[in-house]
């Protein structure tokens, strides 16, 4: 549970760094590669989150790490207050409620939009005609996306304008933009508390429409004027459904018209633009991957220290009530990373002989202990230590550590 909260915290920090980086380099990407390159740069955020899930090599990190064993028996922890173990449950409950409410809000908005379309009728051009118009034309749906037009589609637009609209929505579907919106829906639910995510979501959807306009008009640049006038003829809507790609949306309309009115500028070759975006994503992803779990702090522990990490106050963890009632015993091996100020930067379970029984109390106890940092050349440095915690029913019990 504590590891989940720590993971959310690290992911939130890297998400903020990624959003700020994209906001900084966006003008440069616009000049170099246009709207399509900017839209592809948003791959950075899911790649950063995926990089944080990749495990670091553990063999090299655990070499030359000092070991401090600890044994816990039920008698040594009678009357120990449990308040230190309650706050993670509170935070987890708040996060779960927030994520659930955010997800429910978006799903209800999607359902309300689809209900507003009324009945659907298949058209000869492959699209669907709705009896209502909550903001059409649009690509609607996630699992089975359909191009849906309004009831007055044939009367409102000429045949050439209809072809442009359908080409635009087909481009959304071919490019998988509806799946991108599904990923955005999940990210908004998981990181509902993140202060930068609302701006990032709005900017992402704007760049999605700009990129789709650029893909649609690129083979037929002579139709730029007609494309712009067709945008102006559609109903003005504020996107409210997460799995809908609107033909015309209010927040980005002026920007889309301005992009169409600009003369076509020479951009980077396609391959060069991909190399630029891939390099940006892989570079930041590699840094995020290498920084997790105190990887930077592991290096000094390989060298010889003037003094290893010391623990000044080390009250034993509480013996879980359920384990005591069932006479369960086990060994939990922790790796505790301590920074140069003596604060705990990370606690990780290396192994556990009885998974799911003793890990939570062990991690909570390790975070409450008081440490002195290691010394190298007379200066405090970051380091790590390995702490096997043996949970036994009696002082004379010998619990063998089976997982390393």
CSV table of C-alpha atoms in Angstrom, one decimal, residues 39 139 170-182 208 215 245:
chain,number,residue,atom,x,y,z
A,39,UNK,CA,0.8,15.9,-31.4
A,139,UNK,CA,-16.3,10.3,-34.2
A,170,UNK,CA,-11.9,8.9,-40.9
A,171,UNK,CA,-8.4,10.3,-40.3
A,172,UNK,CA,-9.2,10.4,-36.5
A,173,UNK,CA,-10.2,6.7,-36.7
A,174,UNK,CA,-7.2,5.6,-38.8
A,175,UNK,CA,-4.8,7.4,-36.5
A,176,UNK,CA,-6.3,5.8,-33.4
A,177,UNK,CA,-7.2,9.2,-31.8
A,178,UNK,CA,-10.2,7.6,-30.1
A,179,UNK,CA,-7.8,5.2,-28.2
A,180,UNK,CA,-5.6,8.2,-27.3
A,181,UNK,CA,-8.7,9.7,-25.7
A,182,UNK,CA,-9.4,6.5,-23.8
A,208,UNK,CA,-5.1,16.4,-31.7
A,215,UNK,CA,-3.4,15.3,-42.2
A,245,UNK,CA,-13.6,13.6,-31.6
